[in-house]
mmCIF file of C-alpha atoms in Angstrom:
data_model
loop_
_atom_site.group_PDB
_atom_site.id
_atom_site.type_symbol
_atom_site.label_atom_id
_atom_site.label_comp_id
_atom_site.label_asym_id
_atom_site.label_seq_id
_atom_site.Cartn_x
_atom_site.Cartn_y
_atom_site.Cartn_z
ATOM 1 C CA MET G 1 -9.509 4.016 -3.360
ATOM 2 C CA LYS G 2 -11.139 2.392 -0.343
ATOM 3 C CA SER G 3 -10.686 3.498 3.270
ATOM 4 C CA ILE G 4 -9.962 0.024 4.617
ATOM 5 C CA TYR G 5 -7.463 0.854 7.321
ATOM 6 C CA LEU G 6 -9.690 -0.002 10.248
ATOM 7 C CA ILE G 7 -9.457 -3.649 9.387
ATOM 8 C CA PHE G 8 -5.657 -3.453 9.280
ATOM 9 C CA ILE G 9 -5.686 -2.103 12.805
ATOM 10 C CA LEU G 10 -8.135 -4.759 13.973
ATOM 11 C CA TYR G 11 -6.024 -7.371 12.240
ATOM 12 C CA PHE G 12 -2.715 -6.723 13.954
ATOM 13 C CA VAL G 13 -4.252 -5.725 17.306
ATOM 14 C CA CYS G 14 -5.922 -9.156 17.411
ATOM 15 C CA HIS G 15 -3.016 -11.198 16.034
ATOM 16 C CA LEU G 16 0.171 -9.546 17.306
ATOM 17 C CA LYS G 17 1.658 -8.920 20.709
ATOM 18 C CA LEU G 18 0.525 -5.737 22.423
ATOM 19 C CA SER G 19 4.160 -4.592 22.610
ATOM 20 C CA ASP G 20 4.338 -4.732 18.809
ATOM 21 C CA CYS G 21 1.140 -2.711 18.414
ATOM 22 C CA LEU G 22 1.796 0.270 20.707
ATOM 23 C CA SER G 23 2.602 2.460 17.724
ATOM 24 C CA THR G 24 1.917 1.021 14.302
ATOM 25 C CA MET G 25 0.548 2.145 10.981
ATOM 26 C CA ALA G 26 -1.208 0.778 7.922
ATOM 27 C CA ILE G 27 -0.457 1.800 4.342
ATOM 28 C CA ASP G 28 -3.032 1.341 1.591
ATOM 29 C CA LEU G 29 -0.622 1.464 -1.326
ATOM 30 C CA GLY G 30 -2.526 2.238 -4.507
ATOM 31 C CA SER G 31 -1.297 2.927 -8.018
ATOM 32 C CA GLU G 32 -2.343 6.589 -7.952
ATOM 33 C CA PHE G 33 -2.982 7.344 -4.277
ATOM 34 C CA MET G 34 -2.028 5.981 -0.891
ATOM 35 C CA LYS G 35 -3.577 6.379 2.550
ATOM 36 C CA VAL G 36 -2.035 5.960 5.966
ATOM 37 C CA ALA G 37 -3.703 5.039 9.254
ATOM 38 C CA ILE G 38 -2.251 4.891 12.754
ATOM 39 C CA VAL G 39 -3.009 3.138 16.031
ATOM 40 C CA LYS G 40 -1.440 4.052 19.365
ATOM 41 C CA PRO G 41 -2.426 4.031 23.052
ATOM 42 C CA GLY G 42 -5.670 5.980 23.381
ATOM 43 C CA VAL G 43 -6.205 6.059 19.611
ATOM 44 C CA PRO G 44 -7.787 2.807 18.373
ATOM 45 C CA MET G 45 -7.617 3.922 14.722
ATOM 46 C CA GLU G 46 -7.329 7.155 12.828
ATOM 47 C CA ILE G 47 -6.477 8.025 9.242
ATOM 48 C CA ALA G 48 -3.432 10.295 9.168
ATOM 49 C CA MET G 49 -3.523 13.559 7.255
ATOM 50 C CA ASP G 50 -0.511 14.642 5.223
ATOM 51 C CA LYS G 51 1.184 18.051 5.210
ATOM 52 C CA GLU G 52 -1.646 19.458 3.119
ATOM 53 C CA SER G 53 -4.301 18.114 5.518
ATOM 54 C CA GLN G 54 -5.418 15.511 3.008
ATOM 55 C CA ARG G 55 -6.384 11.963 3.904
ATOM 56 C CA LYS G 56 -4.917 10.544 0.715
ATOM 57 C CA THR G 57 -1.664 11.391 -1.035
ATOM 58 C CA GLN G 58 -0.642 10.886 -4.654
ATOM 59 C CA THR G 59 2.006 8.195 -5.022
ATOM 60 C CA VAL G 60 4.332 10.632 -6.774
ATOM 61 C CA VAL G 61 7.867 11.673 -5.890
ATOM 62 C CA SER G 62 9.905 14.305 -7.702
ATOM 63 C CA ILE G 63 13.602 15.138 -7.423
ATOM 64 C CA ARG G 64 14.682 18.572 -8.619
ATOM 65 C CA ASP G 65 17.493 20.924 -7.563
ATOM 66 C CA GLY G 66 18.454 18.550 -4.772
ATOM 67 C CA GLU G 67 14.942 18.681 -3.259
ATOM 68 C CA ARG G 68 12.605 15.724 -2.925
ATOM 69 C CA LEU G 69 8.850 16.407 -3.051
ATOM 70 C CA PHE G 70 5.813 14.181 -2.611
ATOM 71 C CA GLY G 71 2.101 14.343 -3.348
ATOM 72 C CA ASN G 72 0.665 17.526 -4.847
ATOM 73 C CA PRO G 73 3.987 19.430 -4.932
ATOM 74 C CA ALA G 74 5.571 16.522 -6.802
ATOM 75 C CA LEU G 75 2.603 16.415 -9.170
ATOM 76 C CA ALA G 76 3.063 20.131 -9.862
ATOM 77 C CA THR G 77 6.719 19.496 -10.679
ATOM 78 C CA SER G 78 5.702 16.799 -13.166
ATOM 79 C CA VAL G 79 3.853 19.390 -15.276
ATOM 80 C CA LYS G 80 6.948 21.410 -16.207
ATOM 81 C CA PHE G 81 9.599 18.778 -15.529
ATOM 82 C CA PRO G 82 7.939 15.402 -16.208
ATOM 83 C CA HIS G 83 11.257 13.551 -16.381
ATOM 84 C CA LYS G 84 12.002 14.557 -12.775
ATOM 85 C CA ALA G 85 8.804 13.087 -11.292
ATOM 86 C CA PHE G 86 8.055 9.400 -10.844
ATOM 87 C CA GLN G 87 4.433 8.182 -10.854
ATOM 88 C CA TYR G 88 2.555 4.862 -10.739
ATOM 89 C CA ILE G 89 5.623 3.087 -9.366
ATOM 90 C CA PRO G 90 3.580 0.343 -7.595
ATOM 91 C CA THR G 91 2.394 -0.845 -11.026
ATOM 92 C CA ILE G 92 5.905 -1.699 -12.259
ATOM 93 C CA VAL G 93 7.857 -2.609 -9.120
ATOM 94 C CA GLY G 94 9.163 -6.176 -9.221
ATOM 95 C CA LYS G 95 8.656 -6.487 -12.992
ATOM 96 C CA LYS G 96 11.157 -7.009 -15.792
ATOM 97 C CA LEU G 97 11.820 -4.538 -18.604
ATOM 98 C CA SER G 98 10.155 -6.929 -21.050
ATOM 99 C CA HIS G 99 6.920 -7.123 -19.048
ATOM 100 C CA PRO G 100 3.849 -5.842 -20.986
ATOM 101 C CA ILE G 101 2.917 -3.502 -18.116
ATOM 102 C CA VAL G 102 6.403 -1.973 -18.203
ATOM 103 C CA LYS G 103 6.154 -1.495 -21.966
ATOM 104 C CA LEU G 104 2.794 0.231 -21.476
ATOM 105 C CA TYR G 105 4.395 2.383 -18.767
ATOM 106 C CA GLN G 106 7.106 3.454 -21.208
ATOM 107 C CA GLU G 107 4.466 4.413 -23.764
ATOM 108 C CA ARG G 108 2.611 6.538 -21.200
ATOM 109 C CA PHE G 109 5.783 8.133 -19.811
ATOM 110 C CA PRO G 110 8.214 8.247 -22.758
ATOM 111 C CA PHE G 111 10.347 10.928 -21.092
ATOM 112 C CA HIS G 112 11.666 8.397 -18.534
ATOM 113 C CA LYS G 113 14.804 6.463 -19.417
ATOM 114 C CA LEU G 114 14.364 2.883 -18.199
ATOM 115 C CA LYS G 115 16.911 0.092 -18.185
ATOM 116 C CA GLU G 116 17.357 -3.247 -16.436
ATOM 117 C CA ASP G 117 20.052 -4.032 -13.904
ATOM 118 C CA GLU G 118 22.194 -6.826 -15.341
ATOM 119 C CA GLU G 119 22.676 -8.556 -11.984
ATOM 120 C CA THR G 120 19.342 -8.130 -10.188
ATOM 121 C CA GLY G 121 16.983 -7.565 -13.124
ATOM 122 C CA GLN G 122 15.468 -4.551 -11.346
ATOM 123 C CA LEU G 123 14.087 -1.635 -13.313
ATOM 124 C CA ILE G 124 16.385 1.396 -13.222
ATOM 125 C CA PHE G 125 15.382 5.022 -13.832
ATOM 126 C CA THR G 126 18.060 7.434 -15.025
ATOM 127 C CA HIS G 127 17.750 10.894 -13.461
ATOM 128 C CA ASP G 128 19.707 13.723 -15.100
ATOM 129 C CA GLU G 129 20.618 15.268 -11.722
ATOM 130 C CA ALA G 130 20.721 12.541 -9.094
ATOM 131 C CA GLY G 131 21.845 9.530 -11.124
ATOM 132 C CA ASP G 132 20.156 6.143 -11.244
ATOM 133 C CA PHE G 133 17.301 4.915 -9.033
ATOM 134 C CA SER G 134 15.712 1.502 -9.017
ATOM 135 C CA ALA G 135 11.925 1.210 -8.916
ATOM 136 C CA GLU G 136 12.297 -0.310 -5.435
ATOM 137 C CA GLU G 137 14.311 2.685 -4.233
ATOM 138 C CA ILE G 138 11.600 5.055 -5.455
ATOM 139 C CA LEU G 139 8.960 2.922 -3.748
ATOM 140 C CA ALA G 140 11.067 3.094 -0.584
ATOM 141 C CA MET G 141 10.928 6.904 -0.811
ATOM 142 C CA LEU G 142 7.130 6.741 -0.976
ATOM 143 C CA LEU G 143 6.991 4.390 2.027
ATOM 144 C CA GLU G 144 9.328 6.680 3.957
ATOM 145 C CA ASN G 145 7.027 9.609 3.208
ATOM 146 C CA ALA G 146 4.087 7.538 4.454
ATOM 147 C CA ARG G 147 5.947 6.814 7.679
ATOM 148 C CA GLU G 148 6.813 10.488 8.158
ATOM 149 C CA THR G 149 3.141 11.355 7.660
ATOM 150 C CA ALA G 150 2.118 8.793 10.282
ATOM 151 C CA GLU G 151 4.783 9.862 12.787
ATOM 152 C CA THR G 152 3.982 13.563 12.412
ATOM 153 C CA PHE G 153 0.274 12.882 12.850
ATOM 154 C CA ALA G 154 0.757 10.501 15.781
ATOM 155 C CA GLY G 155 3.523 12.480 17.458
ATOM 156 C CA GLN G 156 5.630 9.366 17.976
ATOM 157 C CA GLU G 157 7.739 6.793 16.179
ATOM 158 C CA MET G 158 6.054 4.144 14.047
ATOM 159 C CA LYS G 159 7.691 0.774 14.615
ATOM 160 C CA GLY G 160 5.792 -1.401 12.168
ATOM 161 C CA ALA G 161 3.313 -1.395 9.328
ATOM 162 C CA VAL G 162 0.723 -3.449 7.499
ATOM 163 C CA ILE G 163 0.860 -2.815 3.745
ATOM 164 C CA THR G 164 -1.811 -3.726 1.207
ATOM 165 C CA VAL G 165 -0.924 -5.215 -2.160
ATOM 166 C CA PRO G 166 -3.182 -6.247 -5.066
ATOM 167 C CA PRO G 167 -4.240 -9.911 -4.960
ATOM 168 C CA PHE G 168 -2.720 -10.445 -8.411
ATOM 169 C CA PHE G 169 0.793 -9.469 -7.252
ATOM 170 C CA SER G 170 3.332 -12.215 -7.928
ATOM 171 C CA GLN G 171 5.875 -13.368 -5.371
ATOM 172 C CA ALA G 172 8.522 -11.282 -7.174
ATOM 173 C CA GLU G 173 6.379 -8.169 -6.765
ATOM 174 C CA ARG G 174 5.657 -8.939 -3.111
ATOM 175 C CA ARG G 175 9.345 -9.445 -2.415
ATOM 176 C CA ALA G 176 10.070 -6.132 -4.151
ATOM 177 C CA VAL G 177 7.671 -4.352 -1.774
ATOM 178 C CA MET G 178 9.362 -6.051 1.180
ATOM 179 C CA ARG G 179 12.816 -5.005 -0.045
ATOM 180 C CA ALA G 180 11.638 -1.424 -0.448
ATOM 181 C CA ALA G 181 10.385 -1.439 3.145
ATOM 182 C CA ASN G 182 13.639 -2.969 4.371
ATOM 183 C CA MET G 183 15.609 -0.159 2.717
ATOM 184 C CA ILE G 184 14.098 2.328 5.179
ATOM 185 C CA GLY G 185 14.130 -0.031 8.161
ATOM 186 C CA LEU G 186 10.368 -0.459 8.188
ATOM 187 C CA ASN G 187 9.159 -3.594 9.992
ATOM 188 C CA VAL G 188 6.428 -5.063 7.784
ATOM 189 C CA LEU G 189 4.016 -6.901 10.064
ATOM 190 C CA GLN G 190 1.944 -8.165 7.159
ATOM 191 C CA LEU G 191 1.535 -7.845 3.407
ATOM 192 C CA MET G 192 -2.229 -8.114 3.027
ATOM 193 C CA ASN G 193 -4.317 -8.461 -0.121
ATOM 194 C CA ASP G 194 -6.562 -5.417 -0.319
ATOM 195 C CA ASN G 195 -9.619 -7.464 -1.245
ATOM 196 C CA THR G 196 -9.023 -9.665 1.809
ATOM 197 C CA ALA G 197 -8.909 -6.542 3.974
ATOM 198 C CA VAL G 198 -12.237 -5.340 2.584
ATOM 199 C CA ALA G 199 -13.840 -8.763 3.069
ATOM 200 C CA LEU G 200 -12.574 -8.979 6.646
ATOM 201 C CA ASN G 201 -13.800 -5.461 7.377
ATOM 202 C CA TYR G 202 -17.263 -6.278 6.029
ATOM 203 C CA GLY G 203 -17.446 -9.492 8.025
ATOM 204 C CA ILE G 204 -16.462 -7.981 11.349
ATOM 205 C CA PHE G 205 -19.063 -5.230 11.282
ATOM 206 C CA ARG G 206 -21.876 -7.527 10.097
ATOM 207 C CA ARG G 207 -21.051 -10.630 12.090
ATOM 208 C CA LYS G 208 -24.413 -10.579 13.910
ATOM 209 C CA TYR G 209 -26.199 -11.157 10.594
ATOM 210 C CA PHE G 210 -24.368 -14.418 9.832
ATOM 211 C CA ASN G 211 -25.519 -17.946 10.705
ATOM 212 C CA ALA G 212 -24.556 -21.535 9.940
ATOM 213 C CA THR G 213 -25.674 -21.134 6.312
ATOM 214 C CA ALA G 214 -23.017 -19.674 4.046
ATOM 215 C CA GLN G 215 -23.883 -16.267 2.607
ATOM 216 C CA TYR G 216 -22.114 -15.183 -0.582
ATOM 217 C CA TYR G 217 -21.147 -11.652 -1.591
ATOM 218 C CA VAL G 218 -19.350 -10.042 -4.504
ATOM 219 C CA LEU G 219 -17.015 -7.149 -3.703
ATOM 220 C CA TYR G 220 -15.923 -4.744 -6.461
ATOM 221 C CA ASP G 221 -12.716 -2.745 -6.255
ATOM 222 C CA MET G 222 -12.622 -0.083 -8.975
ATOM 223 C CA GLY G 223 -9.105 1.355 -8.933
ATOM 224 C CA SER G 224 -7.224 3.698 -11.244
ATOM 225 C CA THR G 225 -5.400 0.884 -13.063
ATOM 226 C CA SER G 226 -7.508 -2.228 -12.458
ATOM 227 C CA CYS G 227 -10.923 -3.544 -11.469
ATOM 228 C CA ILE G 228 -11.177 -6.592 -9.214
ATOM 229 C CA ALA G 229 -14.255 -8.636 -8.340
ATOM 230 C CA THR G 230 -13.957 -10.873 -5.277
ATOM 231 C CA VAL G 231 -16.426 -13.578 -4.245
ATOM 232 C CA VAL G 232 -16.530 -14.209 -0.488
ATOM 233 C CA SER G 233 -18.722 -16.265 1.818
ATOM 234 C CA TYR G 234 -19.525 -15.833 5.512
ATOM 235 C CA GLN G 235 -20.958 -18.285 8.006
ATOM 236 C CA VAL G 236 -20.819 -19.215 11.690
ATOM 237 C CA VAL G 237 -18.913 -22.400 12.584
ATOM 238 C CA LYS G 238 -18.156 -24.349 15.746
ATOM 239 C CA SER G 239 -14.626 -23.837 17.034
ATOM 240 C CA ASN G 240 -12.799 -25.259 20.044
ATOM 241 C CA GLU G 241 -11.520 -22.189 21.875
ATOM 242 C CA ALA G 242 -9.660 -22.641 25.182
ATOM 243 C CA GLY G 243 -11.175 -26.062 25.758
ATOM 244 C CA PHE G 244 -14.838 -25.301 25.002
ATOM 245 C CA MET G 245 -16.901 -25.015 21.850
ATOM 246 C CA GLU G 246 -17.792 -21.566 20.624
ATOM 247 C CA ASP G 247 -19.693 -20.159 17.648
ATOM 248 C CA VAL G 248 -17.240 -18.192 15.541
ATOM 249 C CA PRO G 249 -18.063 -16.230 12.327
#
């Protein structure tokens, strides 16, 4: 997974009010791992380390004997008690039970009992101890863990977040991510396509090399569940800023 958090920070520092950006975080939500970055007064950007001093955490949550674990401890639980650990949730959130990806998920994790809520259509996991959980509720647990990681690392409350999503996410899947964030009271400043974040990051740090002629690049994102190729172009254009013309990349 890419370390693309710096561009998230640059993005909402440049586009949001300073009062909204005093303590914020960015979550790179991948299928297998997630990373968290923070920005606060005196800290322009820093990737937060989790409880195990790692800069990336497995997107796994386990529930056993009334205890909820994340990351490596949850992954260890999945070895002996696979039905008590939930993995790769971002790949199925917002999808129906009949979706091909969900069917593939059931083949890979046959020990999970999945059903569909009759009213909302959400995917529901049946846990033998704690009852039923929707895929969105499990995703909310992962987002809450990300916020706790950011707050512990920053030493203060995180008021908002920028969250990456794959560019192929449908509106249903994007709304599912938003609902999961709302469950834990997380103020989502922006849902941002991860390939857009990479392209913006590349452009900002190489802006001096661009001119009026468009330059084209191909960006490859090799993830654990998908590979995405993105074609982007950069050039300098004339823009009317504050009443006078300015060259803007």
